[in-house]
């Protein structure tokens, strides 16, 4: 596998490297020759040209300086992307180390190349570019993909931990380093308190989200996830606020000038900056949500609105020296709920992917810069400073984690165990943020800037590589307490049943959320906010809109990949089921156990699944998808076997695709006697529903009541267009799931992608088996009316 | 004053009967009111208000368990139409965690109670025995989420499981080796935390 990765890795990258090398050599040659004659390159061209009496039109010219900056930036990004492809090809690798490792290595590589070829790297990163262009996308992505419900449930703990943790770390590290600097032996006497504090604040900016992917498999619980996520989110904001404040202090030159009044003013400023930023963000979030209400007809600008407003909130906050990071985070959080409901499906996807793309580009660039800085001559290595920095980072993080959590555990519903705290402590991995802040230290105020940069780099490398790689095994070690004893089938079943039962009871007693506060907010939301911010004529339930998205996705997937695999799994002694009891052989037991473990309906996992670098489906989507699959496949199965029907298998029934009956055209499917019978009943109208009904009338075994219940389905089909309506289907889903009042929706065309549905197996019995399934379903479940409604999608699928 | 007094007496009575602390009772009462929409009793339809429950495969069994007369200790079979708060608490008390301060006998008693609750979940026709049909039903429900399993397979699995147990006793289920104390409990909220959160 590694070989495979290398093989894919190398040809492309060799090519790129060669190109890069050649370009850099060419440009350095150019620079030399240009410098020898004139100062500016374009002038050099002219000068060189004019110095020669015979001017030729050259057939092939090279003007590298013109494109240098964008060209190199693009090359870097491309290189990082190729590295990521290679990284993910080797499937085990993402679980071993965080992707940051990879990015740093790529950066170091590029840095090495640039250094080796003596090429002057283009000055892409300076303070304004970082704060104005590179940082906002990263923060926006963090805020947008934050799972809001767990965040707000834990907001007390998260704020407590993030804010105080950052402060304690910053001040602690700064002060300790100051005391170290006082020791004459280390030669650090000229680093004063403010500089140390500033360094402490920038080195305490952690990026733990990068390691989330590494221990995702260990199924870390939701609370822990949220703490880490929340910390990452707020940490940037707080660190930058501290940083700016301390820079302002530093600019006041003399240390003695700083009076207590200033410090108080600083603290007050800290609070105002934070809260003001959040306020700005919320206002802008509401405005943008409001605007998306009116963009039905020009859905192409919806992503634009989302991004521009977020960015605007950032800039507006920065204008007033408020925290732009917190503003953009608050904007994203506020906006997300309403925007997701308002925008079209494609805009929604676009927004998500574009956000990921932007943030990953930003981060890549920052890491490349880090790599470039690493390999170079801009270092000042001071053993004492660096070692103590490393040590203090770990020590203070441990202190802050254990102290703060000890206190907050007294107030929490679910206290964090020592294991959880260890995981939080160990996930203090630094990232791009620290480096950027160190890099942007003004040299005038920090004569020993190089030392700071070196120390930052060492800390980043250490935490990312060593902590990043070992945290996976550590988490798995801490978590694995269960013994892998072989369970019997019974035990497996019972345990699963108990898990489900437990989950159910927890739901009933409202375990997982503080329903009171949430309900109040929801009421307020429904009564006022949604009326203003959400488009009319939209389904009022989030489940419905989720289904809308899922059904489309499902349909598209089915087209792209063919049928969902529907291998009929049969157990060896299936045929002998009726023949009485027979001893199970060990292989049978084994096979049954395998089936059970892989196939039992998963207990709803309370764990989140956030990956910084990829988009993964949300858990709620997965659950809803399971229901969808369940529904569709039960139908497909019943399509295949129809032996329970009174008239048995018809001879030569081929591909009676209940799905592919186009509107008013009964010829598309293969004809057999039964299909002919059915189609005769109703030649001009929607084929499938009436076929359903006529089949029903023939089946005597079905109860009249059920038949009548299915008939009301027809009323839903009136006014239907040629393609089936996703919305109507969703109405049924809504009722199936929630018993909510029916919403009259105008139908939207759904992707006509379901031709393959009926293809599996040759013995499809078409409609009749569908009816049988429906009757089975109605018998099984209590709410017959609701569940009949749920079958309308079948009827509608064309 | 009088109203409060009798309320706290009620609470104490419930405390004694079900073993919950007064704070827990209060919190559960709030939840009960939410579910019932401020009515004094809950019916089966009220459980539709719990959206997450919909995605649970054994939802019907769980809801049914709330109304099962055997769990409510009101008889040996049949279903109640509606339950009041005391019944609600009774059902919830099956899920209290095993207290470390309890002695052997109480632990054993509690374990038996929990086992009986589970037994009643399986035994849907209340005849005191779990037949093969009932067991099959359970397995089907558990597997109902999966597209690859046919009904045949579910039946076969149930048969296999039954036969495993049949080595001990023909046709009946014996529960062995399941760590029921640690599995079957739900941590009820600590009241101080709720107070702070508001």
mmCIF file with all atom_site columns, N, CA and C in Angstrom, chain A residues 594-655:
data_model
loop_
_atom_site.group_PDB
_atom_site.id
_atom_site.type_symbol
_atom_site.label_atom_id
_atom_site.label_alt_id
_atom_site.label_comp_id
_atom_site.label_asym_id
_atom_site.label_entity_id
_atom_site.label_seq_id
_atom_site.pdbx_PDB_ins_code
_atom_site.Cartn_x
_atom_site.Cartn_y
_atom_site.Cartn_z
_atom_site.occupancy
_atom_site.B_iso_or_equiv
_atom_site.pdbx_formal_charge
_atom_site.auth_seq_id
_atom_site.auth_comp_id
_atom_site.auth_asym_id
_atom_site.auth_atom_id
_atom_site.pdbx_PDB_model_num
ATOM 1   N N  . UNK A 1 594 ? -21.762 -13.265 12.651  1.00 0.00 ? 594 UNK A N  1
ATOM 2   C CA . UNK A 1 594 ? -21.249 -12.238 11.754  1.00 0.00 ? 594 UNK A CA 1
ATOM 3   C C  . UNK A 1 594 ? -22.378 -11.398 11.190  1.00 0.00 ? 594 UNK A C  1
ATOM 4   N N  . UNK A 1 595 ? -23.429 -12.107 10.810  1.00 0.00 ? 595 UNK A N  1
ATOM 5   C CA . UNK A 1 595 ? -24.550 -11.353 10.266  1.00 0.00 ? 595 UNK A CA 1
ATOM 6   C C  . UNK A 1 595 ? -25.055 -10.365 11.298  1.00 0.00 ? 595 UNK A C  1
ATOM 7   N N  . UNK A 1 596 ? -25.181 -10.862 12.512  1.00 0.00 ? 596 UNK A N  1
ATOM 8   C CA . UNK A 1 596 ? -25.717 -9.993  13.547  1.00 0.00 ? 596 UNK A CA 1
ATOM 9   C C  . UNK A 1 596 ? -24.855 -8.767  13.744  1.00 0.00 ? 596 UNK A C  1
ATOM 10  N N  . UNK A 1 597 ? -23.571 -9.005  13.896  1.00 0.00 ? 597 UNK A N  1
ATOM 11  C CA . UNK A 1 597 ? -22.725 -7.853  14.198  1.00 0.00 ? 597 UNK A CA 1
ATOM 12  C C  . UNK A 1 597 ? -22.739 -6.848  13.086  1.00 0.00 ? 597 UNK A C  1
ATOM 13  N N  . UNK A 1 598 ? -22.800 -7.329  11.875  1.00 0.00 ? 598 UNK A N  1
ATOM 14  C CA . UNK A 1 598 ? -22.723 -6.353  10.805  1.00 0.00 ? 598 UNK A CA 1
ATOM 15  C C  . UNK A 1 598 ? -24.070 -5.776  10.445  1.00 0.00 ? 598 UNK A C  1
ATOM 16  N N  . UNK A 1 599 ? -25.126 -6.430  10.826  1.00 0.00 ? 599 UNK A N  1
ATOM 17  C CA . UNK A 1 599 ? -26.383 -6.021  10.252  1.00 0.00 ? 599 UNK A CA 1
ATOM 18  C C  . UNK A 1 599 ? -27.397 -5.464  11.207  1.00 0.00 ? 599 UNK A C  1
ATOM 19  N N  . UNK A 1 600 ? -27.180 -5.588  12.456  1.00 0.00 ? 600 UNK A N  1
ATOM 20  C CA . UNK A 1 600 ? -28.222 -5.083  13.327  1.00 0.00 ? 600 UNK A CA 1
ATOM 21  C C  . UNK A 1 600 ? -28.277 -3.574  13.235  1.00 0.00 ? 600 UNK A C  1
ATOM 22  N N  . UNK A 1 601 ? -29.482 -3.111  13.305  1.00 0.00 ? 601 UNK A N  1
ATOM 23  C CA . UNK A 1 601 ? -29.718 -1.686  13.221  1.00 0.00 ? 601 UNK A CA 1
ATOM 24  C C  . UNK A 1 601 ? -28.884 -0.998  14.290  1.00 0.00 ? 601 UNK A C  1
ATOM 25  N N  . UNK A 1 602 ? -28.057 -0.073  13.850  1.00 0.00 ? 602 UNK A N  1
ATOM 26  C CA . UNK A 1 602 ? -27.111 0.525   14.756  1.00 0.00 ? 602 UNK A CA 1
ATOM 27  C C  . UNK A 1 602 ? -27.801 1.313   15.839  1.00 0.00 ? 602 UNK A C  1
ATOM 28  N N  . UNK A 1 603 ? -27.326 1.146   17.023  1.00 0.00 ? 603 UNK A N  1
ATOM 29  C CA . UNK A 1 603 ? -27.803 2.016   18.082  1.00 0.00 ? 603 UNK A CA 1
ATOM 30  C C  . UNK A 1 603 ? -27.369 3.426   17.743  1.00 0.00 ? 603 UNK A C  1
ATOM 31  N N  . UNK A 1 604 ? -28.279 4.340   17.929  1.00 0.00 ? 604 UNK A N  1
ATOM 32  C CA . UNK A 1 604 ? -27.962 5.707   17.536  1.00 0.00 ? 604 UNK A CA 1
ATOM 33  C C  . UNK A 1 604 ? -26.754 6.173   18.316  1.00 0.00 ? 604 UNK A C  1
ATOM 34  N N  . UNK A 1 605 ? -25.731 6.511   17.564  1.00 0.00 ? 605 UNK A N  1
ATOM 35  C CA . UNK A 1 605 ? -24.503 6.931   18.202  1.00 0.00 ? 605 UNK A CA 1
ATOM 36  C C  . UNK A 1 605 ? -24.631 8.379   18.598  1.00 0.00 ? 605 UNK A C  1
ATOM 37  N N  . UNK A 1 606 ? -24.226 8.636   19.798  1.00 0.00 ? 606 UNK A N  1
ATOM 38  C CA . UNK A 1 606 ? -24.259 10.009  20.221  1.00 0.00 ? 606 UNK A CA 1
ATOM 39  C C  . UNK A 1 606 ? -22.968 10.726  19.891  1.00 0.00 ? 606 UNK A C  1
ATOM 40  N N  . UNK A 1 607 ? -22.201 10.156  19.049  1.00 0.00 ? 607 UNK A N  1
ATOM 41  C CA . UNK A 1 607 ? -20.921 10.810  18.761  1.00 0.00 ? 607 UNK A CA 1
ATOM 42  C C  . UNK A 1 607 ? -21.016 11.596  17.481  1.00 0.00 ? 607 UNK A C  1
ATOM 43  N N  . UNK A 1 608 ? -20.298 12.676  17.478  1.00 0.00 ? 608 UNK A N  1
ATOM 44  C CA . UNK A 1 608 ? -20.272 13.501  16.285  1.00 0.00 ? 608 UNK A CA 1
ATOM 45  C C  . UNK A 1 608 ? -19.176 13.016  15.372  1.00 0.00 ? 608 UNK A C  1
ATOM 46  N N  . UNK A 1 609 ? -19.220 13.511  14.201  1.00 0.00 ? 609 UNK A N  1
ATOM 47  C CA . UNK A 1 609 ? -18.185 13.092  13.280  1.00 0.00 ? 609 UNK A CA 1
ATOM 48  C C  . UNK A 1 609 ? -17.753 14.306  12.484  1.00 0.00 ? 609 UNK A C  1
ATOM 49  N N  . UNK A 1 610 ? -16.771 15.009  13.007  1.00 0.00 ? 610 UNK A N  1
ATOM 50  C CA . UNK A 1 610 ? -16.322 16.196  12.307  1.00 0.00 ? 610 UNK A CA 1
ATOM 51  C C  . UNK A 1 610 ? -14.919 15.961  11.815  1.00 0.00 ? 610 UNK A C  1
ATOM 52  N N  . UNK A 1 611 ? -14.732 16.255  10.596  1.00 0.00 ? 611 UNK A N  1
ATOM 53  C CA . UNK A 1 611 ? -13.403 16.148  10.064  1.00 0.00 ? 611 UNK A CA 1
ATOM 54  C C  . UNK A 1 611 ? -13.048 17.485  9.453   1.00 0.00 ? 611 UNK A C  1
ATOM 55  N N  . UNK A 1 612 ? -11.896 17.996  9.822   1.00 0.00 ? 612 UNK A N  1
ATOM 56  C CA . UNK A 1 612 ? -11.569 19.326  9.374   1.00 0.00 ? 612 UNK A CA 1
ATOM 57  C C  . UNK A 1 612 ? -11.340 19.379  7.878   1.00 0.00 ? 612 UNK A C  1
ATOM 58  N N  . UNK A 1 613 ? -10.917 18.285  7.322   1.00 0.00 ? 613 UNK A N  1
ATOM 59  C CA . UNK A 1 613 ? -10.493 18.330  5.937   1.00 0.00 ? 613 UNK A CA 1
ATOM 60  C C  . UNK A 1 613 ? -11.460 17.692  4.982   1.00 0.00 ? 613 UNK A C  1
ATOM 61  N N  . UNK A 1 614 ? -12.470 17.054  5.504   1.00 0.00 ? 614 UNK A N  1
ATOM 62  C CA . UNK A 1 614 ? -13.416 16.393  4.622   1.00 0.00 ? 614 UNK A CA 1
ATOM 63  C C  . UNK A 1 614 ? -14.817 16.697  5.072   1.00 0.00 ? 614 UNK A C  1
ATOM 64  N N  . UNK A 1 615 ? -15.739 16.503  4.151   1.00 0.00 ? 615 UNK A N  1
ATOM 65  C CA . UNK A 1 615 ? -17.126 16.627  4.540   1.00 0.00 ? 615 UNK A CA 1
ATOM 66  C C  . UNK A 1 615 ? -17.678 15.235  4.744   1.00 0.00 ? 615 UNK A C  1
ATOM 67  N N  . UNK A 1 616 ? -18.170 14.984  5.925   1.00 0.00 ? 616 UNK A N  1
ATOM 68  C CA . UNK A 1 616 ? -18.765 13.676  6.131   1.00 0.00 ? 616 UNK A CA 1
ATOM 69  C C  . UNK A 1 616 ? -20.248 13.871  6.383   1.00 0.00 ? 616 UNK A C  1
ATOM 70  N N  . UNK A 1 617 ? -21.023 12.868  6.076   1.00 0.00 ? 617 UNK A N  1
ATOM 71  C CA . UNK A 1 617 ? -22.461 13.044  6.316   1.00 0.00 ? 617 UNK A CA 1
ATOM 72  C C  . UNK A 1 617 ? -22.749 13.139  7.802   1.00 0.00 ? 617 UNK A C  1
ATOM 73  N N  . UNK A 1 618 ? -23.706 13.948  8.129   1.00 0.00 ? 618 UNK A N  1
ATOM 74  C CA . UNK A 1 618 ? -24.079 14.112  9.517   1.00 0.00 ? 618 UNK A CA 1
ATOM 75  C C  . UNK A 1 618 ? -24.765 12.859  10.026  1.00 0.00 ? 618 UNK A C  1
ATOM 76  N N  . UNK A 1 619 ? -24.732 12.683  11.324  1.00 0.00 ? 619 UNK A N  1
ATOM 77  C CA . UNK A 1 619 ? -25.335 11.465  11.876  1.00 0.00 ? 619 UNK A CA 1
ATOM 78  C C  . UNK A 1 619 ? -26.834 11.437  11.632  1.00 0.00 ? 619 UNK A C  1
ATOM 79  N N  . UNK A 1 620 ? -27.446 12.582  11.717  1.00 0.00 ? 620 UNK A N  1
ATOM 80  C CA . UNK A 1 620 ? -28.886 12.556  11.499  1.00 0.00 ? 620 UNK A CA 1
ATOM 81  C C  . UNK A 1 620 ? -29.192 12.154  10.069  1.00 0.00 ? 620 UNK A C  1
ATOM 82  N N  . UNK A 1 621 ? -28.310 12.561  9.164   1.00 0.00 ? 621 UNK A N  1
ATOM 83  C CA . UNK A 1 621 ? -28.513 12.148  7.786   1.00 0.00 ? 621 UNK A CA 1
ATOM 84  C C  . UNK A 1 621 ? -28.373 10.653  7.670   1.00 0.00 ? 621 UNK A C  1
ATOM 85  N N  . UNK A 1 622 ? -27.408 10.120  8.405   1.00 0.00 ? 622 UNK A N  1
ATOM 86  C CA . UNK A 1 622 ? -27.202 8.674   8.307   1.00 0.00 ? 622 UNK A CA 1
ATOM 87  C C  . UNK A 1 622 ? -28.413 7.931   8.802   1.00 0.00 ? 622 UNK A C  1
ATOM 88  N N  . UNK A 1 623 ? -28.974 8.438   9.900   1.00 0.00 ? 623 UNK A N  1
ATOM 89  C CA . UNK A 1 623 ? -30.137 7.731   10.433  1.00 0.00 ? 623 UNK A CA 1
ATOM 90  C C  . UNK A 1 623 ? -31.293 7.806   9.470   1.00 0.00 ? 623 UNK A C  1
ATOM 91  N N  . UNK A 1 624 ? -31.502 9.019   8.977   1.00 0.00 ? 624 UNK A N  1
ATOM 92  C CA . UNK A 1 624 ? -32.613 9.161   8.055   1.00 0.00 ? 624 UNK A CA 1
ATOM 93  C C  . UNK A 1 624 ? -32.369 8.302   6.825   1.00 0.00 ? 624 UNK A C  1
ATOM 94  N N  . UNK A 1 625 ? -31.106 8.205   6.463   1.00 0.00 ? 625 UNK A N  1
ATOM 95  C CA . UNK A 1 625 ? -30.778 7.389   5.303   1.00 0.00 ? 625 UNK A CA 1
ATOM 96  C C  . UNK A 1 625 ? -31.112 5.934   5.565   1.00 0.00 ? 625 UNK A C  1
ATOM 97  N N  . UNK A 1 626 ? -30.849 5.519   6.801   1.00 0.00 ? 626 UNK A N  1
ATOM 98  C CA . UNK A 1 626 ? -31.178 4.125   7.124   1.00 0.00 ? 626 UNK A CA 1
ATOM 99  C C  . UNK A 1 626 ? -32.652 3.861   6.952   1.00 0.00 ? 626 UNK A C  1
ATOM 100 N N  . UNK A 1 627 ? -33.422 4.808   7.393   1.00 0.00 ? 627 UNK A N  1
ATOM 101 C CA . UNK A 1 627 ? -34.865 4.613   7.262   1.00 0.00 ? 627 UNK A CA 1
ATOM 102 C C  . UNK A 1 627 ? -35.239 4.521   5.792   1.00 0.00 ? 627 UNK A C  1
ATOM 103 N N  . UNK A 1 628 ? -34.630 5.419   5.017   1.00 0.00 ? 628 UNK A N  1
ATOM 104 C CA . UNK A 1 628 ? -34.910 5.425   3.593   1.00 0.00 ? 628 UNK A CA 1
ATOM 105 C C  . UNK A 1 628 ? -34.564 4.079   2.979   1.00 0.00 ? 628 UNK A C  1
ATOM 106 N N  . UNK A 1 629 ? -33.356 3.647   3.300   1.00 0.00 ? 629 UNK A N  1
ATOM 107 C CA . UNK A 1 629 ? -32.897 2.388   2.731   1.00 0.00 ? 629 UNK A CA 1
ATOM 108 C C  . UNK A 1 629 ? -33.829 1.270   3.157   1.00 0.00 ? 629 UNK A C  1
ATOM 109 N N  . UNK A 1 630 ? -34.190 1.325   4.408   1.00 0.00 ? 630 UNK A N  1
ATOM 110 C CA . UNK A 1 630 ? -35.056 0.279   4.923   1.00 0.00 ? 630 UNK A CA 1
ATOM 111 C C  . UNK A 1 630 ? -36.321 0.204   4.131   1.00 0.00 ? 630 UNK A C  1
ATOM 112 N N  . UNK A 1 631 ? -36.879 1.388   3.935   1.00 0.00 ? 631 UNK A N  1
ATOM 113 C CA . UNK A 1 631 ? -38.132 1.450   3.205   1.00 0.00 ? 631 UNK A CA 1
ATOM 114 C C  . UNK A 1 631 ? -37.980 0.910   1.798   1.00 0.00 ? 631 UNK A C  1
ATOM 115 N N  . UNK A 1 632 ? -37.004 1.461   1.106   1.00 0.00 ? 632 UNK A N  1
ATOM 116 C CA . UNK A 1 632 ? -36.880 1.110   -0.298  1.00 0.00 ? 632 UNK A CA 1
ATOM 117 C C  . UNK A 1 632 ? -36.523 -0.341  -0.503  1.00 0.00 ? 632 UNK A C  1
ATOM 118 N N  . UNK A 1 633 ? -35.695 -0.838  0.392   1.00 0.00 ? 633 UNK A N  1
ATOM 119 C CA . UNK A 1 633 ? -35.234 -2.187  0.147   1.00 0.00 ? 633 UNK A CA 1
ATOM 120 C C  . UNK A 1 633 ? -36.235 -3.237  0.535   1.00 0.00 ? 633 UNK A C  1
ATOM 121 N N  . UNK A 1 634 ? -37.040 -2.904  1.515   1.00 0.00 ? 634 UNK A N  1
ATOM 122 C CA . UNK A 1 634 ? -38.108 -3.850  1.812   1.00 0.00 ? 634 UNK A CA 1
ATOM 123 C C  . UNK A 1 634 ? -38.985 -4.008  0.590   1.00 0.00 ? 634 UNK A C  1
ATOM 124 N N  . UNK A 1 635 ? -39.188 -2.885  -0.063  1.00 0.00 ? 635 UNK A N  1
ATOM 125 C CA . UNK A 1 635 ? -40.002 -2.951  -1.251  1.00 0.00 ? 635 UNK A CA 1
ATOM 126 C C  . UNK A 1 635 ? -39.319 -3.720  -2.345  1.00 0.00 ? 635 UNK A C  1
ATOM 127 N N  . UNK A 1 636 ? -38.030 -3.484  -2.494  1.00 0.00 ? 636 UNK A N  1
ATOM 128 C CA . UNK A 1 636 ? -37.323 -4.171  -3.542  1.00 0.00 ? 636 UNK A CA 1
ATOM 129 C C  . UNK A 1 636 ? -37.297 -5.656  -3.281  1.00 0.00 ? 636 UNK A C  1
ATOM 130 N N  . UNK A 1 637 ? -37.119 -5.987  -2.034  1.00 0.00 ? 637 UNK A N  1
ATOM 131 C CA . UNK A 1 637 ? -37.121 -7.419  -1.702  1.00 0.00 ? 637 UNK A CA 1
ATOM 132 C C  . UNK A 1 637 ? -38.453 -8.043  -2.032  1.00 0.00 ? 637 UNK A C  1
ATOM 133 N N  . UNK A 1 638 ? -39.448 -7.332  -1.668  1.00 0.00 ? 638 UNK A N  1
ATOM 134 C CA . UNK A 1 638 ? -40.755 -7.916  -1.903  1.00 0.00 ? 638 UNK A CA 1
ATOM 135 C C  . UNK A 1 638 ? -41.032 -7.993  -3.387  1.00 0.00 ? 638 UNK A C  1
ATOM 136 N N  . UNK A 1 639 ? -40.338 -7.158  -4.128  1.00 0.00 ? 639 UNK A N  1
ATOM 137 C CA . UNK A 1 639 ? -40.477 -7.238  -5.559  1.00 0.00 ? 639 UNK A CA 1
ATOM 138 C C  . UNK A 1 639 ? -39.926 -8.542  -6.068  1.00 0.00 ? 639 UNK A C  1
ATOM 139 N N  . UNK A 1 640 ? -38.892 -8.983  -5.425  1.00 0.00 ? 640 UNK A N  1
ATOM 140 C CA . UNK A 1 640 ? -38.220 -10.153 -5.938  1.00 0.00 ? 640 UNK A CA 1
ATOM 141 C C  . UNK A 1 640 ? -38.968 -11.430 -5.634  1.00 0.00 ? 640 UNK A C  1
ATOM 142 N N  . UNK A 1 641 ? -39.421 -11.531 -4.417  1.00 0.00 ? 641 UNK A N  1
ATOM 143 C CA . UNK A 1 641 ? -40.162 -12.760 -4.132  1.00 0.00 ? 641 UNK A CA 1
ATOM 144 C C  . UNK A 1 641 ? -41.617 -12.418 -3.983  1.00 0.00 ? 641 UNK A C  1
ATOM 145 N N  . UNK A 1 642 ? -42.412 -13.115 -4.653  1.00 0.00 ? 642 UNK A N  1
ATOM 146 C CA . UNK A 1 642 ? -43.829 -12.792 -4.540  1.00 0.00 ? 642 UNK A CA 1
ATOM 147 C C  . UNK A 1 642 ? -44.621 -14.043 -4.260  1.00 0.00 ? 642 UNK A C  1
ATOM 148 N N  . UNK A 1 643 ? -43.940 -14.990 -3.636  1.00 0.00 ? 643 UNK A N  1
ATOM 149 C CA . UNK A 1 643 ? -44.562 -16.307 -3.528  1.00 0.00 ? 643 UNK A CA 1
ATOM 150 C C  . UNK A 1 643 ? -45.707 -16.336 -2.549  1.00 0.00 ? 643 UNK A C  1
ATOM 151 N N  . UNK A 1 644 ? -45.853 -15.274 -1.811  1.00 0.00 ? 644 UNK A N  1
ATOM 152 C CA . UNK A 1 644 ? -46.961 -15.328 -0.866  1.00 0.00 ? 644 UNK A CA 1
ATOM 153 C C  . UNK A 1 644 ? -48.251 -14.837 -1.482  1.00 0.00 ? 644 UNK A C  1
ATOM 154 N N  . UNK A 1 645 ? -48.204 -14.534 -2.755  1.00 0.00 ? 645 UNK A N  1
ATOM 155 C CA . UNK A 1 645 ? -49.400 -14.050 -3.405  1.00 0.00 ? 645 UNK A CA 1
ATOM 156 C C  . UNK A 1 645 ? -50.302 -15.205 -3.776  1.00 0.00 ? 645 UNK A C  1
ATOM 157 N N  . UNK A 1 646 ? -51.546 -14.975 -3.789  1.00 0.00 ? 646 UNK A N  1
ATOM 158 C CA . UNK A 1 646 ? -52.482 -16.069 -4.050  1.00 0.00 ? 646 UNK A CA 1
ATOM 159 C C  . UNK A 1 646 ? -52.321 -16.668 -5.439  1.00 0.00 ? 646 UNK A C  1
ATOM 160 N N  . UNK A 1 647 ? -51.919 -15.855 -6.411  1.00 0.00 ? 647 UNK A N  1
ATOM 161 C CA . UNK A 1 647 ? -51.857 -16.465 -7.725  1.00 0.00 ? 647 UNK A CA 1
ATOM 162 C C  . UNK A 1 647 ? -50.445 -16.846 -8.139  1.00 0.00 ? 647 UNK A C  1
ATOM 163 N N  . UNK A 1 648 ? -49.532 -16.885 -7.201  1.00 0.00 ? 648 UNK A N  1
ATOM 164 C CA . UNK A 1 648 ? -48.215 -17.416 -7.494  1.00 0.00 ? 648 UNK A CA 1
ATOM 165 C C  . UNK A 1 648 ? -47.460 -16.615 -8.513  1.00 0.00 ? 648 UNK A C  1
ATOM 166 N N  . UNK A 1 649 ? -46.334 -17.151 -8.932  1.00 0.00 ? 649 UNK A N  1
ATOM 167 C CA . UNK A 1 649 ? -45.478 -16.417 -9.843  1.00 0.00 ? 649 UNK A CA 1
ATOM 168 C C  . UNK A 1 649 ? -46.033 -16.491 -11.246 1.00 0.00 ? 649 UNK A C  1
ATOM 169 N N  . UNK A 1 650 ? -46.109 -15.397 -11.868 1.00 0.00 ? 650 UNK A N  1
ATOM 170 C CA . UNK A 1 650 ? -46.526 -15.441 -13.269 1.00 0.00 ? 650 UNK A CA 1
ATOM 171 C C  . UNK A 1 650 ? -45.357 -15.888 -14.132 1.00 0.00 ? 650 UNK A C  1
ATOM 172 N N  . UNK A 1 651 ? -45.675 -16.572 -15.181 1.00 0.00 ? 651 UNK A N  1
ATOM 173 C CA . UNK A 1 651 ? -44.603 -17.064 -16.040 1.00 0.00 ? 651 UNK A CA 1
ATOM 174 C C  . UNK A 1 651 ? -44.045 -15.924 -16.866 1.00 0.00 ? 651 UNK A C  1
ATOM 175 N N  . UNK A 1 652 ? -42.773 -15.822 -16.878 1.00 0.00 ? 652 UNK A N  1
ATOM 176 C CA . UNK A 1 652 ? -42.144 -14.872 -17.784 1.00 0.00 ? 652 UNK A CA 1
ATOM 177 C C  . UNK A 1 652 ? -42.414 -13.422 -17.472 1.00 0.00 ? 652 UNK A C  1
ATOM 178 N N  . UNK A 1 653 ? -42.589 -13.148 -16.238 1.00 0.00 ? 653 UNK A N  1
ATOM 179 C CA . UNK A 1 653 ? -42.730 -11.730 -15.914 1.00 0.00 ? 653 UNK A CA 1
ATOM 180 C C  . UNK A 1 653 ? -41.341 -11.115 -15.921 1.00 0.00 ? 653 UNK A C  1
ATOM 181 N N  . UNK A 1 654 ? -41.172 -10.227 -16.805 1.00 0.00 ? 654 UNK A N  1
ATOM 182 C CA . UNK A 1 654 ? -39.840 -9.656  -16.852 1.00 0.00 ? 654 UNK A CA 1
ATOM 183 C C  . UNK A 1 654 ? -39.928 -8.160  -16.611 1.00 0.00 ? 654 UNK A C  1
ATOM 184 N N  . UNK A 1 655 ? -39.187 -7.716  -15.655 1.00 0.00 ? 655 UNK A N  1
ATOM 185 C CA . UNK A 1 655 ? -38.987 -6.284  -15.486 1.00 0.00 ? 655 UNK A CA 1
ATOM 186 C C  . UNK A 1 655 ? -40.263 -5.480  -15.485 1.00 0.00 ? 655 UNK A C  1
#
